[in-house]
Amino acid sequence: MLSTDLQTYGLRLEDPSAGVQSRRGGAGPSDHKAVVVDGQTVMIPVHTHTAWDSPFMASKPDANGKSELRKNGIPIAVIDFPKQPKFYGMKTAEGIPYEQIATLHSSDVLATTVLQTCIRYQSRNKTCKFCSIGQSLAAGRTIERKTPQQLAEVAKAAVELDGVKQMVMTTGTPTTSDRGAAIMVESVLAVKAAVDLPIQVQIEPPDRFEWFDELKRSGADTLGMHLEVISDAARQAMMPGKATVPVSYYMQAFDAAVKVFGRGQVSTYIIVGLGDSQVEIIDMCRELILRGVYPFVVPFVPIGGTPLESHPVPSSQFMREVLQPVGQMLREADLLSKDMKAGCGKCGACSTLKTFEV
């Protein structure tokens, strides 16, 4: 599948300014470019070490945004680049560019990292080795804390000017035991008061599962709690701080969250290529699906400036051998991305999983 190959190998660009501007570092997806392949918008790595050596090259887009895709110099397809959103040209009353508050993902998803710091990122002994949440903040491309008012202002503009269809709010993990739930509650309340927009919130499992009820009451439509890595050995190696929260606690949190948000409205990221075997990934996805949790399986993307910037990526074959059985399980369980109200799984641009659901 072409999209799977592109997400594995990455893409070289004759015109780096094509489409929506990409960014290096920060909360994901970073080092990517939104590209329309076969009618589906996918996020393709363009700034990674694998992309620099990719056999795929995109020509400079024509006046209609269409570009010739070549593999080893041979034309194989025509792709499109979504246009730069209009809200990127605006600023708040304080003079903060809207794009430092929220960015466009895919072609119609507004995404923001409400708190751009994390207790785990501050320590080399605790940080997730694939994470670059602090990079965009250090480079001055974003602000540390987005206020509810700022988020509401930008969300309203993104809907009215660019037809944004959903919003994803994630956060670095704060020192508080609610793991960011309180910040999300006030943020969702403000956005929902300003504009009718489906919202997914993403946090670590909080200390009290009553927070799920609070988030739902605030207007959050779906919830993401991200395992990312599965086996004990891989979790200790890749995210030693986050590994102190056992998988068993995630499972308890998933069960509690599904009771509040509903089957298929709770999701988790699983990153392929960080040490988990195909069997471990597929078995975990089976368990999650039985619990009513959507496993959003994505390929690992090495980001410059992180400890894993030169870590190998999973092969296209490896990805297909994982995505095919997971897609079949999702289809048989009728737990499909299209039925999700909001979130990364519904968007699907960072993985080709949804194409395996049909």
Coordinates of C-alpha atoms in Angstrom, one line a residue:
M1 CA 0.0 0.0 0.0
L2 CA 1.4 3.3 -1.1
S3 CA 0.4 5.3 2.0
T4 CA 2.0 2.7 4.3
D5 CA 5.2 2.8 2.2
L6 CA 5.3 6.6 2.4
Q7 CA 4.8 6.7 6.2
T8 CA 7.7 4.2 6.5
Y9 CA 10.2 5.7 4.1
G10 CA 9.2 9.3 4.3
L11 CA 9.1 11.8 1.4
R12 CA 11.6 14.1 -0.2
L13 CA 10.2 17.4 -1.5
E14 CA 11.4 19.5 -4.5
D15 CA 9.6 22.4 -2.9
P16 CA 9.8 22.3 1.0
S17 CA 7.2 25.1 1.2
A18 CA 4.5 23.0 -0.5
G19 CA 1.2 22.8 1.4
V20 CA 0.7 23.5 5.1
Q21 CA 4.0 24.4 6.7
S22 CA 5.6 21.6 8.7
R23 CA 7.4 21.9 12.0
R24 CA 10.4 20.3 13.6
G25 CA 10.0 18.9 17.1
G26 CA 7.2 19.5 19.6
A27 CA 4.3 17.3 20.3
G28 CA 3.3 15.0 17.4
P29 CA 2.9 14.7 14.6
S30 CA 6.3 16.5 14.2
D31 CA 8.7 16.5 11.2
H32 CA 5.7 15.6 9.0
K33 CA 3.8 17.1 6.1
A34 CA 0.1 16.6 5.3
V35 CA -0.3 14.9 1.9
V36 CA -3.4 13.7 0.1
V37 CA -2.8 10.2 -1.3
D38 CA -5.7 8.4 -3.0
G39 CA -8.2 10.8 -1.6
Q40 CA -7.0 10.3 2.0
T41 CA -5.0 12.9 3.9
V42 CA -1.9 11.2 5.6
M43 CA 0.9 12.7 7.6
I44 CA 4.2 11.8 5.9
P45 CA 7.7 12.3 7.5
V46 CA 9.7 14.9 5.6
H47 CA 12.4 16.0 8.1
T48 CA 13.6 12.6 9.5
H49 CA 16.8 10.8 8.6
T50 CA 14.7 8.1 6.8
A51 CA 13.0 10.8 4.7
W52 CA 16.3 12.2 3.5
D53 CA 17.1 8.8 2.0
S54 CA 13.6 8.0 0.8
P55 CA 13.1 6.6 -2.7
F56 CA 10.0 8.8 -2.9
M57 CA 10.2 12.4 -4.3
A58 CA 7.3 14.9 -4.8
S59 CA 7.6 17.5 -7.5
K60 CA 6.8 21.1 -7.0
P61 CA 3.0 21.4 -6.8
D62 CA 1.2 23.1 -9.7
A63 CA -1.3 26.0 -9.3
N64 CA -3.9 23.5 -8.1
G65 CA -1.7 22.0 -5.5
K66 CA -1.1 18.8 -7.4
S67 CA 2.3 17.1 -7.4
E68 CA 3.9 14.3 -9.3
L69 CA 5.0 11.5 -6.9
R70 CA 8.1 9.6 -8.1
K71 CA 9.7 6.5 -6.8
N72 CA 13.4 6.2 -7.7
G73 CA 12.7 8.8 -10.4
I74 CA 9.8 7.0 -12.0
P75 CA 6.3 8.7 -11.8
I76 CA 3.9 6.5 -9.9
A77 CA 1.0 8.8 -8.7
V78 CA -0.4 12.3 -8.4
I79 CA -0.7 13.6 -4.8
D80 CA -2.1 16.8 -3.3
F81 CA -1.0 19.2 -0.5
P82 CA -3.7 20.8 1.7
K83 CA -3.5 24.6 1.6
Q84 CA -2.1 26.7 4.4
P85 CA -5.1 27.5 6.7
K86 CA -6.4 31.1 6.9
F87 CA -6.3 31.2 10.7
Y88 CA -2.5 30.9 10.6
G89 CA -2.4 34.5 9.6
M90 CA -4.2 35.8 12.7
K91 CA -3.0 36.9 16.2
T92 CA -4.7 37.3 19.6
A93 CA -5.2 40.7 21.2
E94 CA -1.9 40.1 23.0
G95 CA -0.1 39.6 19.7
I96 CA 0.3 35.8 19.9
P97 CA 0.0 34.1 16.5
Y98 CA -2.9 31.6 16.4
E99 CA -0.6 28.9 15.1
Q100 CA 1.4 29.1 18.4
I101 CA -1.8 28.2 20.2
A102 CA -3.2 25.4 17.9
T103 CA -2.1 23.9 14.6
L104 CA -3.8 22.2 11.7
H105 CA -3.3 18.4 11.5
S106 CA -4.3 16.5 8.4
S107 CA -6.7 18.8 6.5
D108 CA -9.5 19.5 9.0
V109 CA -8.3 18.7 12.5
L110 CA -7.3 21.4 15.0
A111 CA -4.7 20.2 17.5
T112 CA -3.1 21.8 20.6
T113 CA -0.9 20.8 23.4
V114 CA -2.5 22.8 26.2
L115 CA 0.5 22.4 28.6
Q116 CA 3.8 22.3 26.7
T117 CA 5.8 21.0 29.6
C118 CA 5.9 17.5 31.2
I119 CA 7.2 16.2 34.5
R120 CA 8.8 13.3 32.6
Y121 CA 10.5 15.4 30.0
Q122 CA 12.5 17.3 32.6
S123 CA 14.6 14.3 33.6
R124 CA 16.8 12.1 31.3
N125 CA 16.0 9.2 33.6
K126 CA 12.3 9.6 33.2
T127 CA 11.7 11.1 29.7
C128 CA 10.1 9.2 26.9
K129 CA 13.0 8.8 24.5
F130 CA 10.8 9.4 21.4
C131 CA 9.2 12.6 22.7
S132 CA 10.1 16.1 21.7
I133 CA 7.4 18.1 23.5
G134 CA 10.0 20.7 24.7
Q135 CA 11.6 21.4 21.4
S136 CA 9.0 23.7 19.9
L137 CA 8.7 25.6 23.2
A138 CA 12.5 26.1 23.4
A139 CA 12.5 27.3 19.8
G140 CA 9.8 29.9 20.5
R141 CA 7.2 28.3 18.1
T142 CA 4.6 27.9 20.8
I143 CA 3.7 29.1 24.3
E144 CA 3.9 27.0 27.5
R145 CA 0.3 27.3 28.6
K146 CA -2.7 27.9 26.4
T147 CA -5.5 29.6 28.3
P148 CA -9.1 28.5 27.8
Q149 CA -9.9 31.8 26.2
Q150 CA -7.1 31.6 23.7
L151 CA -8.2 28.0 22.7
A152 CA -11.8 29.1 22.3
E153 CA -10.7 32.1 20.1
V154 CA -8.6 30.0 17.8
A155 CA -11.0 27.1 17.6
K156 CA -13.8 29.5 16.5
A157 CA -11.6 31.1 13.8
A158 CA -10.5 27.7 12.6
V159 CA -14.1 26.5 12.2
E160 CA -15.3 29.7 10.5
L161 CA -12.3 30.3 8.2
D162 CA -11.1 26.8 7.4
G163 CA -14.0 24.4 8.1
V164 CA -12.2 22.5 10.8
K165 CA -14.3 19.4 11.7
Q166 CA -12.8 18.3 15.1
M167 CA -10.3 19.2 17.7
V168 CA -7.7 17.2 19.7
M169 CA -6.4 18.5 23.0
T170 CA -3.3 16.8 24.5
T171 CA -1.0 17.9 27.2
G172 CA 2.3 17.2 28.9
T173 CA 1.8 15.5 32.2
P174 CA 1.7 18.1 35.0
T175 CA 2.8 17.5 38.6
T176 CA -0.8 17.2 39.8
S177 CA -2.3 13.8 40.4
D178 CA -5.2 14.4 38.0
R179 CA -2.6 14.1 35.2
G180 CA -4.0 17.1 33.3
A181 CA -7.7 16.4 33.6
A182 CA -8.5 19.6 35.4
I183 CA -6.7 21.7 32.7
M184 CA -8.7 19.8 30.1
V185 CA -12.0 20.4 31.8
E186 CA -11.7 24.2 31.8
S187 CA -10.3 24.1 28.2
V188 CA -13.1 22.1 26.8
L189 CA -15.8 24.2 28.6
A190 CA -14.4 27.3 27.0
V191 CA -14.2 25.9 23.5
K192 CA -17.6 24.4 23.6
A193 CA -19.1 27.7 24.7
A194 CA -17.6 29.4 21.7
V195 CA -18.1 26.9 18.9
D196 CA -19.8 23.5 18.2
L197 CA -16.8 21.3 17.6
P198 CA -16.3 17.6 18.6
I199 CA -13.3 17.3 20.9
Q200 CA -11.0 14.6 22.0
V201 CA -8.9 15.1 25.2
Q202 CA -5.7 13.1 25.8
I203 CA -4.2 12.5 29.3
E204 CA -2.5 9.9 31.3
P205 CA -4.8 7.9 33.6
P206 CA -5.7 10.2 36.6
D207 CA -5.7 9.3 40.2
R208 CA -9.5 9.3 40.5
F209 CA -11.6 7.9 37.7
E210 CA -14.3 10.4 38.6
W211 CA -12.4 12.7 36.4
F212 CA -13.8 10.9 33.4
D213 CA -17.3 12.0 34.4
E214 CA -16.0 15.6 34.8
L215 CA -14.5 15.5 31.4
K216 CA -17.6 14.2 29.8
R217 CA -19.8 16.8 31.5
S218 CA -17.4 19.6 30.3
G219 CA -18.2 18.5 26.7
A220 CA -15.4 16.2 25.8
D221 CA -16.6 13.7 23.2
T222 CA -13.9 11.2 23.3
L223 CA -10.8 10.3 25.4
G224 CA -7.3 9.2 24.6
M225 CA -5.0 7.5 27.1
H226 CA -1.8 6.4 25.4
L227 CA 0.0 3.2 26.2
E228 CA 2.4 3.7 23.3
V229 CA 4.7 0.8 24.3
I230 CA 3.5 -2.5 25.6
S231 CA 6.0 -5.0 27.0
D232 CA 7.7 -4.4 30.3
A233 CA 11.2 -4.5 28.8
A234 CA 10.3 -2.1 26.0
R235 CA 8.5 0.3 28.4
Q236 CA 11.5 0.5 30.7
A237 CA 13.8 1.0 27.8
M238 CA 11.8 3.6 25.9
M239 CA 9.8 5.5 28.5
P240 CA 11.2 4.8 32.0
G241 CA 9.1 7.5 33.8
K242 CA 5.8 6.5 32.2
A243 CA 6.6 2.8 32.8
T244 CA 6.1 3.4 36.5
V245 CA 2.3 3.5 35.6
P246 CA 1.7 -0.2 35.1
V247 CA -0.3 -1.5 32.1
S248 CA -2.8 -3.0 34.6
Y249 CA -3.6 0.5 35.8
Y250 CA -4.3 1.6 32.2
M251 CA -6.6 -1.3 31.8
Q252 CA -8.6 -0.3 34.9
A253 CA -8.7 3.3 33.6
F254 CA -9.9 2.1 30.1
D255 CA -12.7 0.1 31.7
A256 CA -13.8 3.1 33.8
A257 CA -13.6 5.4 30.8
V258 CA -15.5 3.2 28.4
K259 CA -18.4 3.2 30.9
V260 CA -18.5 7.0 30.7
F261 CA -17.7 7.8 27.1
G262 CA -19.0 4.6 25.5
R263 CA -17.6 1.7 23.4
G264 CA -15.3 3.0 20.7
Q265 CA -15.0 6.5 22.1
V266 CA -11.9 5.7 24.1
S267 CA -8.6 5.2 22.3
T268 CA -4.9 4.6 22.8
Y269 CA -1.8 5.0 20.8
I270 CA 0.4 2.0 20.1
I271 CA 3.8 2.8 18.5
V272 CA 5.2 0.1 16.3
G273 CA 9.0 -0.2 16.1
L274 CA 10.1 0.4 19.7
G275 CA 10.7 -3.1 20.8
D276 CA 7.3 -4.8 20.9
S277 CA 6.9 -7.9 18.7
Q278 CA 4.1 -8.3 16.2
V279 CA 2.5 -10.9 18.5
E280 CA 2.7 -8.6 21.5
I281 CA 1.1 -5.8 19.6
I282 CA -1.7 -7.9 18.1
D283 CA -2.5 -9.6 21.4
M284 CA -2.7 -6.2 23.1
C285 CA -5.0 -4.8 20.4
R286 CA -7.2 -7.9 20.8
E287 CA -7.5 -7.2 24.5
L288 CA -8.2 -3.5 24.0
I289 CA -10.9 -4.2 21.4
L290 CA -12.6 -6.6 23.7
R291 CA -12.7 -3.8 26.3
G292 CA -14.2 -1.4 23.7
V293 CA -11.0 0.6 23.3
Y294 CA -9.8 1.6 19.9
P295 CA -6.1 0.8 19.4
F296 CA -4.6 3.5 17.1
V297 CA -1.5 1.7 15.8
V298 CA 1.1 4.0 14.3
P299 CA 4.6 3.5 12.9
F300 CA 7.5 5.0 15.0
V301 CA 8.8 8.2 13.5
P302 CA 12.3 9.3 14.6
I303 CA 12.4 13.0 15.5
G304 CA 15.6 15.0 15.3
G305 CA 17.0 16.1 18.7
T306 CA 15.6 13.1 20.6
P307 CA 17.6 10.1 21.9
L308 CA 15.9 8.0 19.1
E309 CA 16.6 10.3 16.2
S310 CA 18.6 7.6 14.5
H311 CA 16.5 4.6 15.7
P312 CA 15.4 2.4 12.8
V313 CA 11.8 2.6 11.6
P314 CA 9.5 -0.5 11.1
S315 CA 9.4 -1.8 7.6
S316 CA 6.3 -1.5 5.4
Q317 CA 6.0 -5.3 5.5
F318 CA 6.1 -5.3 9.3
M319 CA 3.5 -2.6 9.5
R320 CA 1.2 -4.4 7.1
E321 CA 1.6 -7.6 9.1
V322 CA 0.4 -5.8 12.2
L323 CA -2.3 -3.5 10.6
Q324 CA -4.0 -6.3 8.6
P325 CA -5.0 -8.5 11.6
V326 CA -5.8 -5.5 13.8
G327 CA -8.0 -4.0 11.0
Q328 CA -9.8 -7.3 10.7
M329 CA -10.4 -7.5 14.4
L330 CA -11.8 -4.0 14.4
R331 CA -14.1 -4.8 11.5
E332 CA -15.4 -8.0 13.1
A333 CA -16.0 -6.2 16.4
D334 CA -17.7 -3.3 14.6
L335 CA -15.3 -0.9 16.5
L336 CA -14.5 1.4 13.6
S337 CA -12.7 4.7 13.3
K338 CA -15.5 6.3 11.3
D339 CA -17.8 5.9 14.3
M340 CA -15.5 7.7 16.7
K341 CA -16.8 11.2 17.4
A342 CA -13.4 12.9 17.5
G343 CA -9.7 12.1 17.9
C344 CA -6.6 10.7 16.2
G345 CA -8.2 7.4 15.4
K346 CA -11.1 9.2 13.6
C347 CA -8.7 11.4 11.7
G348 CA -6.4 8.5 10.9
A349 CA -3.7 10.5 9.1
C350 CA -0.8 9.2 11.2
S351 CA -1.5 5.6 10.4
T352 CA -3.0 3.6 7.5
L353 CA -5.0 1.5 10.0
K354 CA -8.4 2.7 8.8
T355 CA -7.8 1.4 5.3
F356 CA -7.4 -2.1 6.8
E357 CA -10.9 -1.8 8.5
V358 CA -12.7 -2.1 5.2

